[in-house]
Coordinates of C-alpha atoms and ligand atoms in Angstrom, one line a residue:
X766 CA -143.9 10.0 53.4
X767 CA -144.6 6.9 55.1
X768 CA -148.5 5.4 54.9
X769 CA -149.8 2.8 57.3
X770 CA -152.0 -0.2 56.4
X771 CA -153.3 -2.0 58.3
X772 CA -156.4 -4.8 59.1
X773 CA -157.2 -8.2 59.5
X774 CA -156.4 -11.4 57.3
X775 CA -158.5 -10.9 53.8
X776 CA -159.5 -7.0 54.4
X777 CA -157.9 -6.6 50.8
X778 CA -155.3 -4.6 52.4
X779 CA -152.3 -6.2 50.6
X780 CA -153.9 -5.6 47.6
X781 CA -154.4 -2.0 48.5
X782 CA -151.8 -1.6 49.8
X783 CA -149.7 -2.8 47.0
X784 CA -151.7 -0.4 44.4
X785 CA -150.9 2.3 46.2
X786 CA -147.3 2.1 46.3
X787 CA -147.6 1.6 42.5
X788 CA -149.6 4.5 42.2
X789 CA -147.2 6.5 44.5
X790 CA -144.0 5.0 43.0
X791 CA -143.0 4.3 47.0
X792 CA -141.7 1.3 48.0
X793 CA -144.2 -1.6 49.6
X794 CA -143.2 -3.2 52.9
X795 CA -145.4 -6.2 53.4
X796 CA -144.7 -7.1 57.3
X797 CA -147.3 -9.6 57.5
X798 CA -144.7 -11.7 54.8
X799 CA -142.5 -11.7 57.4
X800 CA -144.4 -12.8 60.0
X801 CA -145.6 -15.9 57.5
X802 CA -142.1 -16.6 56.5
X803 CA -140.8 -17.2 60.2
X804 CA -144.0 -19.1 60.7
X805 CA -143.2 -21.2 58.4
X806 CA -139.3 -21.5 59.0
X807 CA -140.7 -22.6 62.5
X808 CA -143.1 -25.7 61.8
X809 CA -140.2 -26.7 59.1
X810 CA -137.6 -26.9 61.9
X811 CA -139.9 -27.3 64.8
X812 CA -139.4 -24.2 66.9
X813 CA -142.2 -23.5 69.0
X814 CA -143.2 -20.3 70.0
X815 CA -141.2 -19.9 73.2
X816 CA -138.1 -20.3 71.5
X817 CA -139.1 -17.9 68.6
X818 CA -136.0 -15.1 69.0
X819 CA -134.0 -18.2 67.6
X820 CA -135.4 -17.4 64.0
X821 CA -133.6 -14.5 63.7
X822 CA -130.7 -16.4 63.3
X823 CA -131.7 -18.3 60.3
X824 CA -130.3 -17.3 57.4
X825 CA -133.1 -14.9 56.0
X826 CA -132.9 -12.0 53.5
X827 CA -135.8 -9.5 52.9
X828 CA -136.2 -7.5 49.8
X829 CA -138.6 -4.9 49.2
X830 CA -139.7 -2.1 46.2
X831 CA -142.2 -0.1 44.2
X832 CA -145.3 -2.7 44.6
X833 CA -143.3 -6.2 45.7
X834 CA -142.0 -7.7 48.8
X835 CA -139.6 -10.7 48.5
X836 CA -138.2 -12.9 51.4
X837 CA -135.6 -16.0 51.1
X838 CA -134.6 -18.6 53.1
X839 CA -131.6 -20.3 52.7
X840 CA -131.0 -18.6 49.3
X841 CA -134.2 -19.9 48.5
X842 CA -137.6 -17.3 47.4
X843 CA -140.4 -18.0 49.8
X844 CA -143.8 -17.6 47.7
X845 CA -146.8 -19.7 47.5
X846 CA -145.5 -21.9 50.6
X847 CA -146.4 -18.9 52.1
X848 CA -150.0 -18.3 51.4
X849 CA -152.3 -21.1 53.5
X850 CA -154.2 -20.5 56.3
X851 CA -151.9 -23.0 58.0
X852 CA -149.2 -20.5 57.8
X853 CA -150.9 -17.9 58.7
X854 CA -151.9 -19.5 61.9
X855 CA -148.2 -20.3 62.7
X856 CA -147.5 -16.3 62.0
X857 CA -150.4 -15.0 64.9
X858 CA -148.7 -17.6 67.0
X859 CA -145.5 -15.9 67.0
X860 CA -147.3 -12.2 66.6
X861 CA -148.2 -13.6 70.3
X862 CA -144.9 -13.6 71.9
X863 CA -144.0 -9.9 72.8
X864 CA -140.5 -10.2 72.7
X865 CA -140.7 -11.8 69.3
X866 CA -143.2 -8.6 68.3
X867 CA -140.2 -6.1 69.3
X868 CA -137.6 -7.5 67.7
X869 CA -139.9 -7.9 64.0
X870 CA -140.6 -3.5 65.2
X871 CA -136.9 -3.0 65.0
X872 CA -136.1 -5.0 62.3
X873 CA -139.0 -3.5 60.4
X874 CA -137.7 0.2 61.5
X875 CA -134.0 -1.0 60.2
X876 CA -135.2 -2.0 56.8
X877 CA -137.1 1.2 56.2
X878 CA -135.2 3.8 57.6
X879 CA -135.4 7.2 56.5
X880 CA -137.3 6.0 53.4
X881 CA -141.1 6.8 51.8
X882 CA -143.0 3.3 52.6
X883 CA -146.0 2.0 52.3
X884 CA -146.0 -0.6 55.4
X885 CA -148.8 -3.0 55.4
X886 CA -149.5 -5.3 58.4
X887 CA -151.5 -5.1 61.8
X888 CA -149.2 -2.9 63.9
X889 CA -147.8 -1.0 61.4
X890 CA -149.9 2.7 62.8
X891 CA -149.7 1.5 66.1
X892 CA -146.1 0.4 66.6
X893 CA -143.8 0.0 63.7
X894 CA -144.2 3.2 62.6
X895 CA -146.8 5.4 64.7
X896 CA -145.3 8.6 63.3
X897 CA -146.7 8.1 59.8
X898 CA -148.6 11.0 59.1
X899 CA -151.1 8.6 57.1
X900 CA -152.8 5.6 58.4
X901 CA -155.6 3.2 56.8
X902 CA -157.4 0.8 59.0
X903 CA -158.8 -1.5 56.4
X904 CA -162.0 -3.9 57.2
X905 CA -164.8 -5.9 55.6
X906 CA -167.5 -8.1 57.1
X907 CA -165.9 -11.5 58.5
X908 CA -168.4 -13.4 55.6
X909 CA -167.0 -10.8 52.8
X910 CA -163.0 -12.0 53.5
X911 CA -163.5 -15.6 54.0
X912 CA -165.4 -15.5 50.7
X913 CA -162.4 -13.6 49.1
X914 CA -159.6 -15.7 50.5
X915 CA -161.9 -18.7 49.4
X916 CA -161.8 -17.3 46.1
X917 CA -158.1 -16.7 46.1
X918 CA -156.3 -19.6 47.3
X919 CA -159.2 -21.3 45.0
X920 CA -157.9 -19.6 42.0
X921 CA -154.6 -20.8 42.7
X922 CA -155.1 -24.3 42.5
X923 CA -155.7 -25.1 46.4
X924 CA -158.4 -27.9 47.5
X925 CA -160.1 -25.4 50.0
X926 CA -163.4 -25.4 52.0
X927 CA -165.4 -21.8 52.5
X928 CA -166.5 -23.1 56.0
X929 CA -163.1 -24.5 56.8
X930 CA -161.2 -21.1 55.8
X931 CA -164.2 -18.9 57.6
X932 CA -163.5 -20.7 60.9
X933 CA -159.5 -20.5 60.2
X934 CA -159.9 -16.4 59.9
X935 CA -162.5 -16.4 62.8
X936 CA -160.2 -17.9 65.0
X937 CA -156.8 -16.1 63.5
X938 CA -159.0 -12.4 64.4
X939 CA -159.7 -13.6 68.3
X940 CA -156.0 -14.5 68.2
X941 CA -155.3 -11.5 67.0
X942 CA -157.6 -9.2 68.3
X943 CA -156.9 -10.8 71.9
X944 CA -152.8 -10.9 72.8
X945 CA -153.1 -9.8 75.9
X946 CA -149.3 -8.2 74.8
X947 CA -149.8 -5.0 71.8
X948 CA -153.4 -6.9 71.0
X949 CA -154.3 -5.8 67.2
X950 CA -156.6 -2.7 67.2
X951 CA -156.5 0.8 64.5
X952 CA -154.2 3.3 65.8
X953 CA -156.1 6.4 67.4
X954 CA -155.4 8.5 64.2
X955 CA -156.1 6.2 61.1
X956 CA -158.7 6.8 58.9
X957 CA -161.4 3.5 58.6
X958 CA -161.8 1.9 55.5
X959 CA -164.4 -0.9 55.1
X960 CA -164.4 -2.8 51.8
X961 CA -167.1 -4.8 52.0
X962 CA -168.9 -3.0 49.3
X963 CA -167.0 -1.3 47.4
X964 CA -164.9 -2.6 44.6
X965 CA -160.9 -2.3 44.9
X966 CA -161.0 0.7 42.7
X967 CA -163.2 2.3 44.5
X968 CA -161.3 1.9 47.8
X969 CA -158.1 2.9 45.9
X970 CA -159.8 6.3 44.6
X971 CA -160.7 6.7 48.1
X972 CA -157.4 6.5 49.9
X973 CA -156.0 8.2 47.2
X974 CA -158.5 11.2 47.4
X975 CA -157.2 10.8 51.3
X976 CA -154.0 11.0 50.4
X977 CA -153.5 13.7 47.8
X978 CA -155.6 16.0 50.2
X979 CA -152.9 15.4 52.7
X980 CA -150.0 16.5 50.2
X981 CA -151.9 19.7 49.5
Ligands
LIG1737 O1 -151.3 -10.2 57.0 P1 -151.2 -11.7 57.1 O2 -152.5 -12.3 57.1 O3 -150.3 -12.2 56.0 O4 -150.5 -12.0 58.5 C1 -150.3 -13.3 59.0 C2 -150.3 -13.2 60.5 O5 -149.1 -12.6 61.0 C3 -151.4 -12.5 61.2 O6 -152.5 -13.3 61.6 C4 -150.8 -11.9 62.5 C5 -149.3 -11.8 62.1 N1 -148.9 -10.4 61.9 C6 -148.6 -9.6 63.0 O7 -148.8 -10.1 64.1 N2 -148.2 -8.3 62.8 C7 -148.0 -7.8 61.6 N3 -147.5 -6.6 61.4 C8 -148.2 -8.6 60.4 C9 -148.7 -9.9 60.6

């Protein structure tokens, strides 16, 4: 089966997302890693978004399984690099550019295939894969995910500023939210999770109670 995820930046949904594949033994397609990769393939070598169907012919390689997605570059693993907000901004740039968009959806499709996935991203229920019987919308008060991404990049070592990141993710969701081309919204049949509450456990019983009531 495949399962959507999607949400904004610091819904937890990678961490969901992630959990659940482990629970399920699936494999975890995290498109958003994508997205952050090109992004930052394109400050290194100064594409700018206009010119962002030249990225696909970089020489990239995607890897993907139970719980983990990997990308390289150049032979080269792509990880922490990969994490700021400054990334992230160059990703929602080229999210902006619709014929970028498509061919990321047809990449994404070609990876997959015929396969059980979890797919975690923004599109994923609306686009990528909007025959997935299952689909999570997951959300949490703006405050709630600057405070964890604070927390996160925090942990790892990263001189960071709640205010500066809270404005970053504000900015990012209008972005987002906004493309005038496939803007970000929940697909018409996926089921609204919001975190801000609730403990990752909790959510994960949750989808999971939501899920194994669908396999019945
Ligand atoms: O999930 P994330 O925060 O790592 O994603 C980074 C950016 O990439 C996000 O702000 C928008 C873009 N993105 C997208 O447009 N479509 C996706 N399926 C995944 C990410």
């Amino acid at each position: 089966m495949k399962i959507a995820v999607d949400g904004p930046s610091a819904s937890g949904k990678s961490t969901l997302a992630k959990l659940l594949s482990q629970r399920l033994g699936i494999p975890y397609l995290e498109t958003g890693l994508l997205y952050r990769m090109f992004g930052y393939i394109a400050f290194k070598e100064k594409v700018k978004p206009e010119e962002a169907l030249k990225l696909f012919d970089e020489d990239f390689r995607v890897f993907f399984d139970v719980g983990k997605t990997e990308v390289y570059w150049k032979g080269k693993k792509l990880a922490e690099e990969l994490k700021g907000e400054e990334v992230g901004k160059y990703a929602s740039l080229l999210g902006e550019v619709p014929a970028f968009r498509e061919r990321m959806i047809e990449l994404f499709r070609r990876l997959v295939g015929g396969v059980q996935v979890v797919a975690e991203g923004r599109d994923v229920g609306t686009h990528i894969f909007p025959e997935a019987p299952l689909k999570f919308f997951i959300t949490a008060l703006t405050e709630e995910r600057a405070r964890r991404r604070y927390l996160e990049l925090k942990s790892k070592g990263l001189e960071v500023s709640y205010e500066e990141i809270l404005k970053a993710i504000q900015e990012r969701d209008l972005r987002d939210f906004n493309r005038p081309v496939y803007p970000f919204k929940p697909a018409e049949d996926a089921h609204i999770i919001d975190t801000t509450n609730k403990t990752v456990e909790e959510t994960l019983e949750l989808i999971l109670s939501i899920v194994r009531e669908k396999e019945r």
